Coordinates of C-alpha atoms in Angstrom, one line a residue:
Chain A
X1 CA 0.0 0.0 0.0
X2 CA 1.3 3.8 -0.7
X3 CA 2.4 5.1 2.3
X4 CA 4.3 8.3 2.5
X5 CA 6.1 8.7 5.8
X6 CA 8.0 11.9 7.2
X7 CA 10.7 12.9 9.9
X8 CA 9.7 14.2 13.4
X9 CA 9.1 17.2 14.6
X10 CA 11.1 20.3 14.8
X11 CA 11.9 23.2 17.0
X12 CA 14.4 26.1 15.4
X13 CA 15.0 29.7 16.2
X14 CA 14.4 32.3 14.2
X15 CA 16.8 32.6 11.5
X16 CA 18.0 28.9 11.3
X17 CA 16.7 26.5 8.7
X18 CA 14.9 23.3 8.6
X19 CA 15.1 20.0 6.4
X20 CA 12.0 17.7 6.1
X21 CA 12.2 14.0 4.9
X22 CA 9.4 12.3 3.3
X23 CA 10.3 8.6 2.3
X24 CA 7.5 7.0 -0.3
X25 CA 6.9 3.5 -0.1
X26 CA 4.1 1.1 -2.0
X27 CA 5.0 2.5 -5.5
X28 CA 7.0 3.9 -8.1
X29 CA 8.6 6.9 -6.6
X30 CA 9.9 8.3 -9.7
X31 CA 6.4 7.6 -11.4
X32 CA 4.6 10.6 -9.4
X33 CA 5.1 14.1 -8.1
X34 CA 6.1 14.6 -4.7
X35 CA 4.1 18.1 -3.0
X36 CA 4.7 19.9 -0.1
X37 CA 1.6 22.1 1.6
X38 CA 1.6 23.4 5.6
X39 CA -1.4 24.1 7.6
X40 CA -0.5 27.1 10.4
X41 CA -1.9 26.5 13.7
X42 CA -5.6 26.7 13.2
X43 CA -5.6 27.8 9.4
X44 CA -6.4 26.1 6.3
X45 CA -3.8 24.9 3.7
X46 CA -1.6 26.5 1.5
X47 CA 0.8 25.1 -1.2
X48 CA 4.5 25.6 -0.9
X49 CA 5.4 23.8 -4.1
X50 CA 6.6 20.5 -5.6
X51 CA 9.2 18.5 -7.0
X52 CA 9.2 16.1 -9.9
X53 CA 11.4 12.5 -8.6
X54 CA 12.1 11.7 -12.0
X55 CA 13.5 14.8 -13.5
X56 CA 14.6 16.6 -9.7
X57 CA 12.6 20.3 -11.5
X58 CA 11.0 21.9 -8.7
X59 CA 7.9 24.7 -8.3
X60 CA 7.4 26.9 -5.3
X61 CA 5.1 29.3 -4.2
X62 CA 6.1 33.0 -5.1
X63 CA 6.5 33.7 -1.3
X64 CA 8.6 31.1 -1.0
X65 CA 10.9 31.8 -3.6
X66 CA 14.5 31.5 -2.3
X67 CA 13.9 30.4 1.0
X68 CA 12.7 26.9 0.4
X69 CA 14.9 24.3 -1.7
X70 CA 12.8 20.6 -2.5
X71 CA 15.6 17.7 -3.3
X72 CA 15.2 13.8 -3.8
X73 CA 17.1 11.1 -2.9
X74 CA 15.7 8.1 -5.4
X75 CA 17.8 5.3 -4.3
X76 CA 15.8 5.7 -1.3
X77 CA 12.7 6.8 -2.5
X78 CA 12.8 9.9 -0.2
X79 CA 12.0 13.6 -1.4
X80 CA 13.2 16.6 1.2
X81 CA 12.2 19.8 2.0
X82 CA 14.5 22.7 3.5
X83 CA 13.3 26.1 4.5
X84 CA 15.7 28.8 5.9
X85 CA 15.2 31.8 7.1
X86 CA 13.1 30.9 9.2
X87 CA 10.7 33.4 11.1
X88 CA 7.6 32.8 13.8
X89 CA 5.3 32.5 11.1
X90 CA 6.8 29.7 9.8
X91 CA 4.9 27.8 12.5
X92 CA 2.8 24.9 11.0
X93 CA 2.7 21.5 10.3
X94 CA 4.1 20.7 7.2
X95 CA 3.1 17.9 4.7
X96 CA 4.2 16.2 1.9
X97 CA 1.2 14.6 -0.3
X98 CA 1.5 12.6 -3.8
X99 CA 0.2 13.8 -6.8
X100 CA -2.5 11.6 -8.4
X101 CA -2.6 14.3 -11.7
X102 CA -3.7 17.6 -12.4
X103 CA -2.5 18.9 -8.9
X104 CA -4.6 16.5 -7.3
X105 CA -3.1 15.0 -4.3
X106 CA -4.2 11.1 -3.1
X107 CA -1.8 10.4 -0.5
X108 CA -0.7 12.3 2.5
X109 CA 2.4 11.8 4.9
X110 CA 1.2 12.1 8.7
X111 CA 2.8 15.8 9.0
X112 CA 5.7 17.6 10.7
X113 CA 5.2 20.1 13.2
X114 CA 8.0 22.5 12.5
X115 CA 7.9 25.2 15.6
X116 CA 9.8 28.6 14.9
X117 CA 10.3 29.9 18.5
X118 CA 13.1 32.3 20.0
Chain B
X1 CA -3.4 33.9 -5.9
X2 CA -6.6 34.1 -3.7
X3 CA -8.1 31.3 -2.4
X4 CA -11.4 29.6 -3.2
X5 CA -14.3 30.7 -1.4
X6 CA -16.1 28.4 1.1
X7 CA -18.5 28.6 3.8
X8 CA -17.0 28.8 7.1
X9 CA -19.2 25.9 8.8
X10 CA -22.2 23.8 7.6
X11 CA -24.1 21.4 9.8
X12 CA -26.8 18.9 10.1
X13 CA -28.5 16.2 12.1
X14 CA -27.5 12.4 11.0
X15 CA -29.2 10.9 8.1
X16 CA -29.5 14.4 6.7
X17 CA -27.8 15.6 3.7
X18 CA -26.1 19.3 3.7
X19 CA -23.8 20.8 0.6
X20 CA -20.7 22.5 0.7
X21 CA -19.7 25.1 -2.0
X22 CA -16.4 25.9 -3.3
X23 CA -16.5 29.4 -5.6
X24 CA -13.8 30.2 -7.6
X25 CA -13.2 31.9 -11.0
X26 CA -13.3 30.9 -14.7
X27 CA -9.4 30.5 -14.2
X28 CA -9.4 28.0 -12.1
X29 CA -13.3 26.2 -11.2
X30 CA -15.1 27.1 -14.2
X31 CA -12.4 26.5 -16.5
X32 CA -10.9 23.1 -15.2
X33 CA -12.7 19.4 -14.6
X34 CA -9.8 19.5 -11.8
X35 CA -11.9 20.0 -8.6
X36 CA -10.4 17.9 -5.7
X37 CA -12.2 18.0 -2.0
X38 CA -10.4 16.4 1.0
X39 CA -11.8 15.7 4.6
X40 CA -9.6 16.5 7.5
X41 CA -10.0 15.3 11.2
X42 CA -8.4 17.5 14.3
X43 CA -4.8 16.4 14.2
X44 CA -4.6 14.0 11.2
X45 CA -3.3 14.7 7.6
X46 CA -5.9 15.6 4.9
X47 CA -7.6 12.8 2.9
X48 CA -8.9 13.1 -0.8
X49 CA -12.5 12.4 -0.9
X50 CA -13.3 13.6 -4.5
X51 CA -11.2 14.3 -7.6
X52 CA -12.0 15.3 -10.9
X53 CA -15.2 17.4 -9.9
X54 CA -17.1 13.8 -8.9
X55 CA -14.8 11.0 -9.0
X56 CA -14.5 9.2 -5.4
X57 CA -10.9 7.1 -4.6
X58 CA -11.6 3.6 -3.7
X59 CA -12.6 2.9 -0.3
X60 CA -14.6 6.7 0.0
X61 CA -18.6 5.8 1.0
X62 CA -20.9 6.5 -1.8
X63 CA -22.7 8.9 -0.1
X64 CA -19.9 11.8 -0.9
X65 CA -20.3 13.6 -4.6
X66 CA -19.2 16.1 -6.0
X67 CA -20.6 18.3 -8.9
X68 CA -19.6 21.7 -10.7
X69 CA -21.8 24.7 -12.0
X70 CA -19.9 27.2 -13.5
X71 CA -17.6 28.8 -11.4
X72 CA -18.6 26.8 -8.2
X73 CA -18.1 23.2 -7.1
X74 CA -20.0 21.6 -4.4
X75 CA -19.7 18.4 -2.1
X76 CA -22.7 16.4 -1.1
X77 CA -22.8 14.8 1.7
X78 CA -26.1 11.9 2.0
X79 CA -27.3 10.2 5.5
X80 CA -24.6 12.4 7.5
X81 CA -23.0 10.2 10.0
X82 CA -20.8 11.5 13.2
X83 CA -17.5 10.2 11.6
X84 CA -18.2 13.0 8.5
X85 CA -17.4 15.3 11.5
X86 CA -14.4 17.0 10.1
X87 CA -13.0 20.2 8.3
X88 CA -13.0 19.5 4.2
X89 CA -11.6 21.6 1.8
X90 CA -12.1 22.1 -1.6
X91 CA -8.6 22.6 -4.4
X92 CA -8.8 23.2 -8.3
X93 CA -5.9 23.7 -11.1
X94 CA -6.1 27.2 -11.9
X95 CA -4.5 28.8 -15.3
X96 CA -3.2 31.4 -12.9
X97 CA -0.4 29.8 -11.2
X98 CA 1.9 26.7 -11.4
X99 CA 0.5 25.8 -8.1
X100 CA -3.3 24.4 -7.1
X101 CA -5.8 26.3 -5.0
X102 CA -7.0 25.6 -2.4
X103 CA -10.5 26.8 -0.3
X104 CA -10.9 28.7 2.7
X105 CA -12.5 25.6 4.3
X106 CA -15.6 23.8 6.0
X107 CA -16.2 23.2 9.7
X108 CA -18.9 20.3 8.8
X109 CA -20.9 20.0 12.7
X110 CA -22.7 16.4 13.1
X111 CA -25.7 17.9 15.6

């Protein structure tokens, strides 16, 4: 069965940066788009971007643009996310999700609470 | 890019059936058949329920649908049960962006 599975929390100070795993099992990992999207404490979702296993091209959300880098390691099946800069507001839980097609995502890792607190 | 409109909380009694709506633009809802709705429970990852405006991933009950009318899409829910208790948001591909959409979100209330 799919099951996307990610690293444990973090806490970071302002200013440092953070690297999320998220290792894919139950499938081709090449064969699908891996996405990341974070959920702020008691907000709705919002996309940060994605990368493509097979090729390593990566999309990110205009406000993310050159804070956030999205990696793969395919001999493990594991895309990463790294964020720096980091500021309070960076708070949330963040979560990588496959895509099924058309930017629609079927599978969900369990989330990682990434706290940004001085 | 602004998010897709939906209403903050819906609710009914069990057994009922209640509709949420998802109201975007002819960039994104009203141009695309790529309407995707996911449920989310307090503290667990989202879950696709619908994709493709009305298709529903194996193992989803048959009593979640989805449809689109112009620029809004909506989710049916039929003989609402306590376990539909849950947040659910609404996405779409949007010509706009090289990223999805996603709605503001439901608070769906099992009275």
């Amino acid at each position: 069965q799919v099951q996307l599975v990610q690293s444990g929390a973090e806490v970071k100070k302002p200013g440092a940066s953070v690297k999320v795993s998220c290792k894919a099992s139950g499938y081709t990992f090449t064969d699908y788009y891996i996405h990341w999207v974070r959920q702020a404490p008691g907000q709705g979702l919002e996309w940060v971007g994605w990368i493509n296993p097979n090729s390593g091209k990566t999309n990110f959300a205009q406000k993310f643009q050159g804070r956030v880098t999205m990696t793969r390691d395919t001999s493990i099946s594991t895309a990463y996310m790294d964020l720096s800069r980091l500021r309070s507001d960076d708070t949330a839980v963040y979560y990588c999700a496959r895509e099924l097609r058309w930017l629609q995502l079927d599978y969900w890792g369990q989330g990682t609470l990434v706290t940004v607190s001085s | 890019q602004s998010a897709l409109t939906q209403p903050a909380s819906v609710s009914g009694s069990p057994g009922q059936s209640i509709t949420i709506s998802c109201t975007g633009t002819s960039s994104d809802i009203g141009g695309y058949n790529y309407v995707s709705w996911y449920q989310q429970h307090p503290g667990k990852a989202p879950k696709l329920m619908i994709y493709e405006v009305s298709n529903r991933p194996s193992g989803v009950p048959d009593r979640f649908s989805g449809s689109k009318s112009g620029n809004t899409a909506s989710l049916t829910i039929s003989g609402l049960q306590a376990e539909d208790e849950a947040d659910y948001y609404c996405s779409s591909y949007t010509s706009t962006s090289t990223l999805g959409v996603f709605g503001t979100g439901t608070k769906v209330t099992v009275l």
